[in-house]
Tab-separated table of C-alpha atoms in Angstrom:
chain	number	residue	atom	x	y	z
A	1	MET	CA	137.755	50.971	7.854
A	2	LEU	CA	134.703	48.596	7.310
A	3	GLY	CA	132.463	51.708	6.106
A	4	PHE	CA	135.658	52.891	3.846
A	5	LEU	CA	136.091	49.121	2.605
A	6	PHE	CA	132.682	48.863	1.304
A	7	ILE	CA	131.583	52.659	0.608
A	8	CYS	CA	135.269	52.572	-1.353
A	9	ILE	CA	133.810	49.487	-3.485
A	10	LEU	CA	130.836	50.017	-3.755
A	11	CYS	CA	131.495	53.639	-5.534
A	12	LEU	CA	134.261	51.657	-7.623
A	13	PHE	CA	131.749	49.145	-9.280
A	14	LEU	CA	129.043	52.186	-9.260
A	15	ILE	CA	131.361	53.747	-12.274
A	16	GLY	CA	132.053	50.045	-13.775
A	17	ALA	CA	135.658	48.723	-12.242
A	18	PRO	CA	136.259	45.014	-12.661
A	19	ILE	CA	135.421	43.058	-9.169
A	20	PHE	CA	138.490	42.113	-8.774
A	21	VAL	CA	140.068	45.952	-8.768
A	22	ALA	CA	137.207	46.952	-6.727
A	23	LEU	CA	138.153	44.379	-4.271
A	24	GLY	CA	142.509	45.435	-4.649
A	25	MET	CA	142.263	48.661	-4.591
A	26	GLY	CA	139.067	49.234	-2.160
A	27	THR	CA	141.533	46.662	0.400
A	28	THR	CA	144.665	48.401	0.143
A	29	LEU	CA	142.893	51.977	0.564
A	30	SER	CA	141.571	50.746	4.066
A	31	ILE	CA	144.938	49.454	5.115
A	32	MET	CA	146.325	52.571	4.141
A	33	LEU	CA	143.962	54.376	5.840
A	34	GLU	CA	143.856	51.716	9.118
A	35	GLY	CA	147.800	52.928	9.222
A	36	ASN	CA	148.617	49.202	12.004
A	37	PHE	CA	149.221	47.172	8.799
A	38	PRO	CA	152.421	47.101	6.686
A	39	LEU	CA	151.210	47.861	2.927
A	40	VAL	CA	153.576	44.865	1.705
A	41	LEU	CA	151.191	42.953	2.940
A	42	VAL	CA	148.678	43.127	0.047
A	43	PRO	CA	151.169	41.533	-2.525
A	44	GLN	CA	152.267	38.993	-0.022
A	45	ARG	CA	149.209	37.407	0.294
A	46	MET	CA	147.911	37.653	-2.889
A	47	PHE	CA	151.261	35.739	-4.084
A	48	ALA	CA	151.122	33.007	-1.095
A	49	GLY	CA	147.402	32.557	-2.338
A	50	LEU	CA	147.895	32.179	-5.324
A	51	ASP	CA	151.226	29.517	-5.246
A	52	SER	CA	148.824	26.371	-4.756
A	53	TRP	CA	149.216	23.390	-6.561
A	54	PRO	CA	145.250	22.490	-6.922
A	55	ILE	CA	144.221	26.670	-8.046
A	56	MET	CA	146.300	25.493	-11.285
A	57	ALA	CA	143.495	23.287	-12.463
A	58	ILE	CA	141.396	26.413	-12.848
A	59	PRO	CA	143.163	27.755	-16.461
A	60	MET	CA	143.539	23.933	-17.388
A	61	PHE	CA	139.543	23.388	-17.386
A	62	MET	CA	139.310	26.043	-18.809
A	63	LEU	CA	140.961	25.464	-22.213
A	64	ALA	CA	139.658	22.043	-21.999
A	65	GLY	CA	135.997	23.567	-22.255
A	66	ASN	CA	137.696	26.044	-25.057
A	67	LEU	CA	139.406	22.845	-26.530
A	68	MET	CA	136.148	20.566	-26.752
A	69	ASP	CA	134.081	23.523	-28.611
A	70	GLN	CA	136.534	24.212	-31.032
A	71	GLY	CA	137.580	20.813	-31.564
A	72	GLY	CA	133.579	20.117	-32.461
A	73	MET	CA	132.787	17.479	-29.715
A	74	SER	CA	129.580	19.627	-28.779
A	75	LYS	CA	128.072	18.245	-32.151
A	76	ARG	CA	128.575	14.936	-31.741
A	77	ILE	CA	127.501	15.098	-27.933
A	78	VAL	CA	124.666	16.930	-28.342
A	79	ASP	CA	123.750	14.575	-31.937
A	80	PHE	CA	123.737	11.496	-29.636
A	81	ALA	CA	121.478	13.389	-26.574
A	82	SER	CA	119.138	13.917	-29.760
A	83	ALA	CA	118.688	10.036	-30.463
A	84	SER	CA	118.930	9.050	-26.778
A	85	ILE	CA	115.756	10.885	-26.092
A	86	GLY	CA	114.748	12.807	-29.322
A	87	PHE	CA	111.148	11.023	-29.326
A	88	VAL	CA	109.211	12.741	-26.826
A	89	LYS	CA	106.991	16.106	-26.572
A	90	GLY	CA	109.141	18.944	-25.964
A	91	SER	CA	112.478	16.467	-26.058
A	92	LEU	CA	115.032	18.875	-27.748
A	93	ALA	CA	114.688	20.565	-24.603
A	94	MET	CA	115.338	17.653	-22.802
A	95	VAL	CA	118.707	17.326	-25.253
A	96	ALA	CA	119.789	20.316	-24.520
A	97	VAL	CA	119.498	19.787	-20.538
A	98	LEU	CA	121.457	15.920	-21.062
A	99	ALA	CA	124.002	17.566	-23.524
A	100	SER	CA	124.376	20.022	-20.948
A	101	MET	CA	124.925	17.208	-18.602
A	102	ILE	CA	127.471	15.321	-20.504
A	103	PHE	CA	129.933	18.925	-21.649
A	104	ALA	CA	129.619	19.557	-17.943
A	105	ALA	CA	131.616	16.466	-16.790
A	106	ILE	CA	134.594	18.600	-19.153
A	107	SER	CA	134.590	21.949	-19.033
A	108	GLY	CA	133.636	22.817	-15.660
A	109	SER	CA	132.385	26.008	-16.571
A	110	ALA	CA	128.631	27.429	-17.277
A	111	THR	CA	129.906	29.933	-19.769
A	112	ALA	CA	131.283	27.557	-21.426
A	113	GLY	CA	128.494	25.001	-21.726
A	114	THR	CA	125.731	27.409	-22.025
A	115	ALA	CA	127.987	28.833	-25.217
A	116	ALA	CA	129.202	25.156	-26.886
A	117	ILE	CA	125.196	23.809	-26.159
A	118	GLY	CA	122.606	27.206	-27.110
A	119	SER	CA	125.330	27.665	-30.550
A	120	ILE	CA	124.759	24.488	-32.008
A	121	MET	CA	121.071	23.574	-31.147
A	122	THR	CA	119.514	27.257	-31.272
A	123	PRO	CA	119.399	26.315	-35.673
A	124	ALA	CA	117.486	23.247	-34.067
A	125	PHE	CA	115.186	25.007	-32.104
A	126	LYS	CA	113.882	27.763	-35.097
A	127	GLU	CA	113.915	24.587	-37.586
A	128	LYS	CA	111.158	22.615	-35.041
A	129	GLY	CA	109.114	25.946	-33.907
A	130	TYR	CA	110.070	25.913	-30.558
A	131	ASN	CA	109.223	29.151	-28.004
A	132	MET	CA	112.477	30.860	-28.470
A	133	SER	CA	111.957	32.743	-25.258
A	134	PHE	CA	111.845	29.469	-24.107
A	135	VAL	CA	115.031	27.785	-25.178
A	136	THR	CA	116.258	31.129	-24.164
A	137	VAL	CA	116.552	30.520	-20.232
A	138	LEU	CA	116.422	26.287	-21.203
A	139	LEU	CA	119.752	26.731	-22.527
A	140	SER	CA	120.690	29.616	-19.658
A	141	ALA	CA	119.126	26.720	-16.845
A	142	ALA	CA	121.176	23.941	-18.316
A	143	GLY	CA	124.162	25.506	-18.765
A	144	SER	CA	124.559	26.458	-15.106
A	145	ILE	CA	124.992	22.557	-14.392
A	146	GLY	CA	128.625	22.588	-15.653
A	147	PRO	CA	129.333	24.340	-12.421
A	148	ILE	CA	127.478	21.549	-9.662
A	149	ILE	CA	129.029	18.316	-12.079
A	150	PRO	CA	132.323	17.231	-11.427
A	151	PRO	CA	134.912	18.621	-12.665
A	152	SER	CA	134.197	22.011	-11.473
A	153	ILE	CA	135.974	25.418	-11.575
A	154	ASN	CA	134.082	26.568	-8.648
A	155	PHE	CA	134.353	23.858	-6.482
A	156	VAL	CA	138.245	24.268	-7.660
A	157	VAL	CA	137.536	28.029	-6.114
A	158	TRP	CA	135.948	26.873	-2.614
A	159	ALA	CA	138.123	23.904	-1.907
A	160	PHE	CA	141.390	26.682	-2.591
A	161	LEU	CA	139.576	29.365	-0.003
A	162	SER	CA	137.804	26.589	2.211
A	163	GLN	CA	141.420	24.035	2.448
A	164	THR	CA	139.785	21.126	1.675
A	165	SER	CA	139.814	18.779	-0.219
A	166	THR	CA	138.906	18.976	-4.053
A	167	LEU	CA	138.841	15.681	-4.434
A	168	ALA	CA	136.159	15.582	-1.971
A	169	MET	CA	134.371	18.232	-3.942
A	170	PHE	CA	134.051	16.700	-7.273
A	171	GLN	CA	133.101	13.885	-5.706
A	172	ALA	CA	130.177	15.784	-3.681
A	173	GLY	CA	128.915	17.539	-6.592
A	174	MET	CA	128.093	14.602	-8.342
A	175	GLY	CA	124.896	14.023	-6.554
A	176	PRO	CA	123.672	17.297	-7.371
A	177	GLY	CA	124.522	17.422	-10.503
A	178	VAL	CA	122.173	14.249	-11.873
A	179	LEU	CA	119.772	16.004	-8.984
A	180	MET	CA	119.775	18.768	-11.341
A	181	GLY	CA	119.775	17.829	-14.464
A	182	VAL	CA	117.093	15.074	-13.969
A	183	ALA	CA	114.337	17.692	-12.042
A	184	MET	CA	115.008	20.094	-15.032
A	185	MET	CA	114.000	16.810	-17.976
A	186	ILE	CA	111.095	15.638	-15.385
A	187	TRP	CA	109.752	19.482	-15.060
A	188	ILE	CA	110.065	20.792	-18.882
A	189	PRO	CA	106.511	18.396	-19.830
A	190	ILE	CA	105.081	19.549	-16.770
A	191	ALA	CA	105.879	23.388	-18.176
A	192	VAL	CA	105.421	22.652	-21.808
A	193	LYS	CA	101.957	21.289	-21.249
A	194	THR	CA	100.430	23.111	-18.321
A	195	GLN	CA	102.332	26.827	-20.102
A	196	HIS	CA	101.262	26.279	-23.167
A	197	ILE	CA	105.174	26.778	-24.367
A	198	ALA	CA	105.347	25.911	-28.247
A	199	CYS	CA	107.251	22.559	-28.369
A	200	PRO	CA	106.498	20.175	-30.709
A	201	ARG	CA	107.852	16.453	-31.315
A	202	ALA	CA	111.122	15.258	-32.994
A	203	PRO	CA	111.171	12.093	-35.109
A	204	LYS	CA	111.803	9.444	-33.160
A	205	ALA	CA	115.268	8.231	-33.840
A	206	SER	CA	116.045	3.714	-34.954
A	207	TRP	CA	117.927	2.209	-33.175
A	208	GLY	CA	119.869	1.778	-36.206
A	209	GLU	CA	120.244	5.177	-35.444
A	210	ARG	CA	121.000	5.268	-32.278
A	211	PHE	CA	124.093	2.490	-32.234
A	212	HIS	CA	125.066	5.210	-35.217
A	213	SER	CA	125.174	8.379	-33.067
A	214	LEU	CA	126.590	6.023	-30.057
A	215	TYR	CA	129.289	5.360	-32.536
A	216	THR	CA	129.767	8.366	-33.513
A	217	SER	CA	129.914	10.199	-30.389
A	218	LEU	CA	131.643	7.722	-28.086
A	219	PRO	CA	135.106	9.702	-28.428
A	220	ALA	CA	133.438	12.484	-27.367
A	221	LEU	CA	131.938	10.270	-24.481
A	222	GLY	CA	134.962	9.170	-23.772
A	223	GLY	CA	136.574	12.300	-21.985
A	224	PRO	CA	133.841	13.027	-19.269
A	225	ALA	CA	133.706	9.623	-18.809
A	226	ILE	CA	137.804	8.772	-18.144
A	227	LEU	CA	137.475	12.099	-15.761
A	228	VAL	CA	134.624	10.907	-13.638
A	229	LEU	CA	136.051	7.537	-13.439
A	230	GLY	CA	139.315	9.213	-12.990
A	231	ILE	CA	138.149	11.505	-9.656
A	232	MET	CA	135.475	8.912	-8.316
A	233	THR	CA	138.461	6.043	-8.138
A	234	SER	CA	140.875	8.728	-7.298
A	235	ILE	CA	143.736	7.932	-10.106
A	236	PHE	CA	144.806	11.011	-10.173
A	237	THR	CA	144.434	14.331	-8.363
A	238	PRO	CA	142.134	17.245	-9.681
A	239	THR	CA	144.678	19.195	-11.382
A	240	GLU	CA	146.491	16.072	-12.758
A	241	CYS	CA	142.771	15.767	-13.646
A	242	SER	CA	142.919	18.904	-15.598
A	243	VAL	CA	145.989	18.524	-17.735
A	244	VAL	CA	144.434	15.018	-18.628
A	245	ALA	CA	141.049	16.685	-19.578
A	246	ALA	CA	142.909	19.494	-21.767
A	247	MET	CA	144.998	16.956	-23.645
A	248	TYR	CA	142.077	14.478	-24.433
A	249	CYS	CA	140.763	17.197	-26.377
A	250	VAL	CA	144.161	17.882	-28.139
A	251	ILE	CA	144.487	14.183	-29.266
A	252	LEU	CA	140.759	13.721	-30.001
A	253	ALA	CA	140.717	17.413	-32.097
A	254	ILE	CA	143.533	16.182	-33.818
A	255	CYS	CA	141.674	12.527	-34.286
A	256	LEU	CA	138.871	13.867	-35.319
A	257	LYS	CA	140.894	16.392	-37.733
A	258	ARG	CA	139.403	19.331	-36.755
A	259	PHE	CA	143.018	20.820	-34.482
A	260	SER	CA	144.510	24.098	-36.621
A	261	PHE	CA	146.705	26.572	-35.086
A	262	LYS	CA	144.310	29.042	-35.347
A	263	MET	CA	141.972	26.722	-33.359
A	264	LEU	CA	144.491	26.100	-30.371
A	265	THR	CA	145.243	30.030	-30.718
A	266	LYS	CA	141.821	31.077	-30.263
A	267	ALA	CA	141.113	28.208	-27.386
A	268	LEU	CA	144.497	30.018	-25.799
A	269	LYS	CA	142.951	33.281	-26.100
A	270	ASP	CA	139.955	32.700	-24.171
A	271	THR	CA	141.475	30.624	-21.565
A	272	LEU	CA	143.889	33.122	-21.141
A	273	ALA	CA	141.345	35.481	-20.759
A	274	SER	CA	138.737	33.903	-18.867
A	275	ALA	CA	142.024	32.774	-16.394
A	276	GLY	CA	143.461	35.424	-16.299
A	277	MET	CA	140.450	37.313	-14.216
A	278	SER	CA	139.492	34.347	-12.280
A	279	MET	CA	142.970	34.315	-11.305
A	280	CYS	CA	143.538	37.980	-10.120
A	281	LEU	CA	139.957	37.583	-8.247
A	282	CYS	CA	141.555	35.089	-6.176
A	283	ALA	CA	144.473	37.053	-5.058
A	284	THR	CA	142.282	40.311	-4.482
A	285	GLY	CA	139.590	38.323	-2.955
A	286	LEU	CA	142.212	36.711	0.369
A	287	VAL	CA	143.821	40.299	1.270
A	288	PHE	CA	140.150	41.390	1.202
A	289	ASN	CA	138.911	37.527	3.604
A	290	TRP	CA	141.393	38.605	5.758
A	291	VAL	CA	140.892	42.337	6.378
A	292	ILE	CA	136.637	41.433	6.461
A	293	VAL	CA	137.906	38.138	9.179
A	294	THR	CA	140.504	40.325	11.123
A	295	SER	CA	138.256	43.243	11.696
A	296	GLY	CA	135.852	41.058	13.583
A	297	LEU	CA	132.605	41.104	11.432
A	298	ILE	CA	132.629	37.463	10.257
A	299	GLY	CA	132.290	36.876	14.341
A	300	PHE	CA	130.012	39.560	15.040
A	301	MET	CA	127.668	37.547	11.660
A	302	THR	CA	128.250	34.729	13.176
A	303	THR	CA	126.948	34.830	16.277
A	304	LEU	CA	124.143	37.066	15.573
A	305	LEU	CA	122.954	34.153	12.744
A	306	MET	CA	123.227	31.279	16.034
A	307	SER	CA	121.338	33.480	18.048
A	308	LEU	CA	118.153	32.541	15.927
A	309	GLY	CA	118.625	28.763	17.235
A	310	ASN	CA	117.658	26.550	14.563
A	311	LYS	CA	119.449	25.307	12.169
A	312	ILE	CA	116.651	25.564	9.489
A	313	ILE	CA	115.680	28.633	9.679
A	314	ILE	CA	119.599	29.547	9.545
A	315	LEU	CA	120.571	28.197	6.220
A	316	LEU	CA	117.521	29.165	4.272
A	317	ILE	CA	118.463	32.960	5.527
A	318	LEU	CA	121.723	32.046	4.541
A	319	ASN	CA	120.332	30.698	1.227
A	320	ALA	CA	118.116	33.979	0.932
A	321	MET	CA	120.896	35.951	1.356
A	322	LEU	CA	123.039	34.134	-1.334
A	323	LEU	CA	120.013	34.173	-3.914
A	324	PHE	CA	119.976	37.662	-3.005
A	325	LEU	CA	123.882	38.556	-3.709
A	326	GLY	CA	123.031	36.317	-6.842
A	327	CYS	CA	121.566	39.218	-8.477
A	328	PHE	CA	123.467	41.298	-8.259
A	329	ILE	CA	127.239	39.483	-8.120
A	330	GLY	CA	129.110	36.298	-9.991
A	331	SER	CA	129.403	33.349	-8.493
A	332	MET	CA	132.929	33.134	-8.381
A	333	GLN	CA	132.870	36.519	-6.383
A	334	ILE	CA	129.913	35.385	-3.942
A	335	LEU	CA	132.259	32.351	-3.107
A	336	ILE	CA	135.359	35.034	-2.569
A	337	MET	CA	133.784	37.309	-0.732
A	338	VAL	CA	131.382	35.374	1.709
A	339	ALA	CA	133.962	32.046	2.190
A	340	PRO	CA	134.729	33.563	5.402
A	341	LEU	CA	131.183	33.510	7.199
A	342	LEU	CA	130.107	30.552	5.172
A	343	MET	CA	133.278	28.478	7.306
A	344	ASN	CA	132.089	29.844	10.905
A	345	LEU	CA	128.632	28.734	10.176
A	346	ALA	CA	129.406	25.745	8.866
A	347	THR	CA	131.888	25.027	11.881
A	348	ALA	CA	129.287	26.873	14.416
A	349	LEU	CA	126.138	23.739	12.213
A	350	GLY	CA	128.268	21.208	12.835
A	351	MET	CA	128.348	21.045	9.336
A	352	SER	CA	131.288	20.101	6.915
A	353	TYR	CA	132.921	22.047	4.681
A	354	VAL	CA	132.211	20.393	1.747
A	355	GLN	CA	128.429	20.126	2.170
A	356	MET	CA	128.957	23.896	3.232
A	357	GLY	CA	130.950	24.072	-0.148
A	358	VAL	CA	128.101	22.262	-2.585
A	359	MET	CA	125.465	23.880	-1.145
A	360	ALA	CA	126.692	27.183	-2.070
A	361	VAL	CA	127.970	26.489	-5.298
A	362	LEU	CA	124.775	25.582	-6.170
A	363	ASN	CA	123.029	28.354	-4.788
A	364	VAL	CA	124.992	30.526	-6.371
A	365	THR	CA	124.710	28.729	-9.392
A	366	LEU	CA	120.975	30.036	-9.618
A	367	GLY	CA	122.206	33.957	-9.526
A	368	LEU	CA	123.092	32.453	-13.359
A	369	ILE	CA	119.735	33.251	-14.423
A	370	THR	CA	118.228	35.226	-12.321
A	371	PRO	CA	117.784	38.745	-13.359
A	372	PRO	CA	119.035	41.787	-13.637
A	373	MET	CA	122.417	40.590	-13.673
A	374	ALA	CA	121.869	36.986	-15.259
A	375	PRO	CA	125.042	36.381	-16.685
A	376	ALA	CA	123.879	32.827	-18.578
A	377	LEU	CA	120.805	35.063	-19.859
A	378	PHE	CA	122.411	38.110	-21.306
A	379	VAL	CA	124.991	34.799	-23.039
A	380	THR	CA	122.411	32.766	-24.592
A	381	ALA	CA	119.911	36.389	-25.383
A	382	LYS	CA	123.015	37.246	-27.761
A	383	ALA	CA	123.708	33.230	-29.076
A	384	THR	CA	119.828	33.219	-29.642
A	385	GLY	CA	119.220	36.197	-31.284
A	386	ASN	CA	116.345	36.320	-29.614
A	387	LYS	CA	115.849	39.503	-26.414
A	388	PHE	CA	116.618	39.221	-23.037
A	389	GLU	CA	113.650	41.427	-21.611
A	390	THR	CA	111.251	38.974	-23.554
A	391	ALA	CA	113.397	35.781	-22.005
A	392	LEU	CA	112.783	37.173	-18.208
A	393	LYS	CA	108.845	35.558	-18.243
A	394	TYR	CA	110.258	32.303	-18.561
A	395	THR	CA	112.850	32.207	-15.288
A	396	VAL	CA	110.567	30.772	-13.130
A	397	GLN	CA	110.018	27.570	-15.212
A	398	PHE	CA	113.156	26.626	-14.528
A	399	LEU	CA	113.837	28.294	-11.369
A	400	ILE	CA	111.261	26.173	-9.362
A	401	PRO	CA	113.457	22.674	-10.084
A	402	MET	CA	116.895	24.097	-9.435
A	403	PHE	CA	115.181	25.791	-5.818
A	404	ILE	CA	114.065	21.803	-5.004
A	405	THR	CA	117.427	20.910	-5.633
A	406	LEU	CA	118.892	22.889	-3.486
A	407	MET	CA	116.292	22.618	-0.908
A	408	ILE	CA	117.396	18.908	-0.848
A	409	THR	CA	120.887	19.451	-1.044
A	410	THR	CA	121.194	22.066	1.820
A	411	PHE	CA	118.663	19.643	4.321
A	412	TRP	CA	119.949	15.634	2.701
A	413	GLU	CA	122.615	15.424	3.962
A	414	PRO	CA	123.749	11.851	2.422
A	415	LEU	CA	122.755	13.196	-1.180
A	416	THR	CA	126.135	15.345	-0.936
A	417	MET	CA	128.198	13.421	1.462
A	418	PHE	CA	127.721	9.465	0.526
A	419	LEU	CA	130.286	9.544	-2.310
A	420	PRO	CA	132.822	11.284	-0.225
A	421	ARG	CA	132.044	9.000	2.746
A	422	LEU	CA	132.101	5.468	0.283
A	423	LEU	CA	135.357	6.447	-1.243
A	424	GLY	CA	137.516	7.776	1.194
A	425	SER	CA	138.468	11.108	0.632
A	426	MET	CA	136.721	12.608	4.150
């Protein structure tokens, strides 16, 4: 049955079927072939899986990100970041990272962050004479911080799959997310100097200009501040947090006179398209996971890895496997497909599901800029008007700080577990 399942899914992938269709059809046909389970099991498990309060946060966070972009708040964030650190050599590149970190604190999505910050900053990069191939990879890498800094859609999905506290996942992601952003900003001047990349120095802003940019950006910065404060102090649940984020963006758009029926319609359409795909993927992925667990494959793979007898080697192999999958499959799809194995290994290694989840999400995030798929790189290449192929050679420049962050997250537990334990979420 397992052989038929994987062959069926692979064939559907090759003919271009969406991943949720491949998972759903492959699993259903395998259950029919086995004959020991009633077919009604498929819709029952799909419905029961989606009948979840925490999973409702996914479409609302997507809506918040779209409203933030459509409402013009992204531009104010970029202006504030530029005035704050815009005088260092290669500073505009560092501004992109800082702006992406702030934007991530309300959208939770890599695609939304990459598209929003990329579309705003591309003209400035071109005007200053930056190497646009380098900029394409930079914006892609900076946007990938979105799934790490809370609130994160991928954290919601992992918490849903592993029955872990979403709040604890959000709190655990704060340290690795900030570390990744700081590591990128430290790496940019090094890469610019050693690789002789064209990154001119921007004029230094006066203190008056800095205070003015801070004043004008306060409404846009208020959203992330409210959400992070609410999450860290448990004022509201992650699902309530997503609704607060969406409503804040609507109110802010109205106050800034950027709200219109056309803007709202576009944001809702984009959200429905993305959320519909995510929900279908979660539903079919749950049935796929059930078949894999029932077959005994997860137990076999766990035993095989544990036979190595060394936790460091096991985690390195696990990271290598996730990095390899990230080159070909989207991050959410990987989490859904390997969740049973990750949970089994976490239990066997004495790791919490929270730490394993943060490590896994951070790992598959690297796949957003690794070829041949590199979805974030494709989106940014389109936004910047640069060729995807010419940007690939700069990919390694940002995989280095991202990989360092991944290794620290994997092997230094306090980075992820300090805040959840301190705030009583564990």
